[in-house]
Amino acid sequence: FDQVETIHIADIRGAGAMQYTEVGEGSAPIRAILSMAKNGGFDGLVSIEEASMHGTGGIERAVRTVRRIWEEN
């Protein structure tokens, strides 16, 4: 991960379905990716795409979810 500068996070309901859901509630392997990144020494930026259309609450939950996953690894 020494060459990775940014990790972009979004989530979808299932493989092959472009139906966005709140980050952490879909099928994207977010926990596995963040674990590999953290254990690999990643110290870049993480961008979060909250496309579930749940407004400010969805954004706040997405940020909390990503922070919690990062801290658990």
Protein backbone atom coordinates (compact mmCIF):
# COMPACT_ATOMS: atom_id res chain seq x y z
CA PHE A 1 0.00 0.00 0.00
CA ASP A 2 3.00 2.30 -0.19
CA GLN A 3 1.89 3.44 -3.66
CA VAL A 4 -1.80 3.93 -2.81
CA GLU A 5 -2.69 7.53 -2.07
CA THR A 6 -6.48 7.34 -1.78
CA ILE A 7 -9.08 4.68 -1.03
CA HIS A 8 -12.59 5.45 -2.29
CA ILE A 9 -15.42 3.73 -0.41
CA ALA A 10 -18.97 3.15 -1.62
CA ASP A 11 -21.38 0.25 -1.14
CA ILE A 12 -23.99 -1.57 -3.23
CA ARG A 13 -26.73 -4.04 -2.40
CA GLY A 14 -25.27 -6.98 -4.31
CA ALA A 15 -22.83 -8.06 -6.98
CA GLY A 16 -23.93 -6.86 -10.39
CA ALA A 17 -26.58 -4.55 -8.95
CA MET A 18 -25.85 -0.86 -9.06
CA GLN A 19 -28.27 -0.15 -6.24
CA TYR A 20 -26.39 1.93 -3.72
CA THR A 21 -26.88 1.34 -0.03
CA GLU A 22 -25.41 2.91 3.07
CA VAL A 23 -21.74 2.21 3.57
CA GLY A 24 -21.27 -1.01 5.51
CA GLU A 25 -24.70 -2.45 4.72
CA GLY A 26 -24.02 -3.84 1.25
CA SER A 27 -21.77 -6.38 -0.39
CA ALA A 28 -18.58 -4.34 -0.88
CA PRO A 29 -15.68 -5.91 1.09
CA ILE A 30 -15.02 -2.69 3.00
CA ARG A 31 -13.82 -4.37 6.21
CA ALA A 32 -11.34 -6.57 4.32
CA ILE A 33 -10.00 -3.71 2.21
CA LEU A 34 -9.52 -1.37 5.16
CA SER A 35 -7.89 -4.16 7.17
CA MET A 36 -5.40 -4.87 4.38
CA ALA A 37 -4.74 -1.17 3.96
CA LYS A 38 -4.16 -0.49 7.65
CA ASN A 39 -2.02 -3.59 8.16
CA GLY A 40 -0.09 -2.68 5.00
CA GLY A 41 0.84 0.73 6.39
CA PHE A 42 -1.62 2.85 4.39
CA ASP A 43 -1.53 6.46 5.55
CA GLY A 44 -3.30 8.23 2.71
CA LEU A 45 -6.79 9.62 2.28
CA VAL A 46 -10.08 7.76 2.49
CA SER A 47 -12.99 9.23 0.52
CA ILE A 48 -16.54 8.12 1.22
CA GLU A 49 -19.26 8.11 -1.42
CA GLU A 50 -22.61 8.03 0.34
CA ALA A 51 -24.95 7.48 -2.60
CA SER A 52 -27.89 5.85 -0.82
CA MET A 53 -29.74 9.16 -0.90
CA HIS A 54 -30.24 9.25 2.89
CA GLY A 55 -29.00 12.80 3.19
CA THR A 56 -26.88 14.17 5.99
CA GLY A 57 -27.78 11.26 8.26
CA GLY A 58 -26.45 8.79 5.69
CA ILE A 59 -23.21 10.72 5.43
CA GLU A 60 -22.78 10.85 9.20
CA ARG A 61 -23.46 7.10 9.53
CA ALA A 62 -21.04 6.32 6.70
CA VAL A 63 -18.25 8.30 8.36
CA ARG A 64 -18.91 6.61 11.73
CA THR A 65 -18.95 3.19 10.05
CA VAL A 66 -15.65 3.71 8.24
CA ARG A 67 -13.98 5.10 11.37
CA ARG A 68 -15.24 2.18 13.47
CA ILE A 69 -14.03 -0.39 10.94
CA TRP A 70 -10.63 1.32 10.72
CA GLU A 71 -10.22 1.40 14.49
CA GLU A 72 -11.27 -2.26 14.90
CA ASN A 73 -8.48 -3.47 12.62
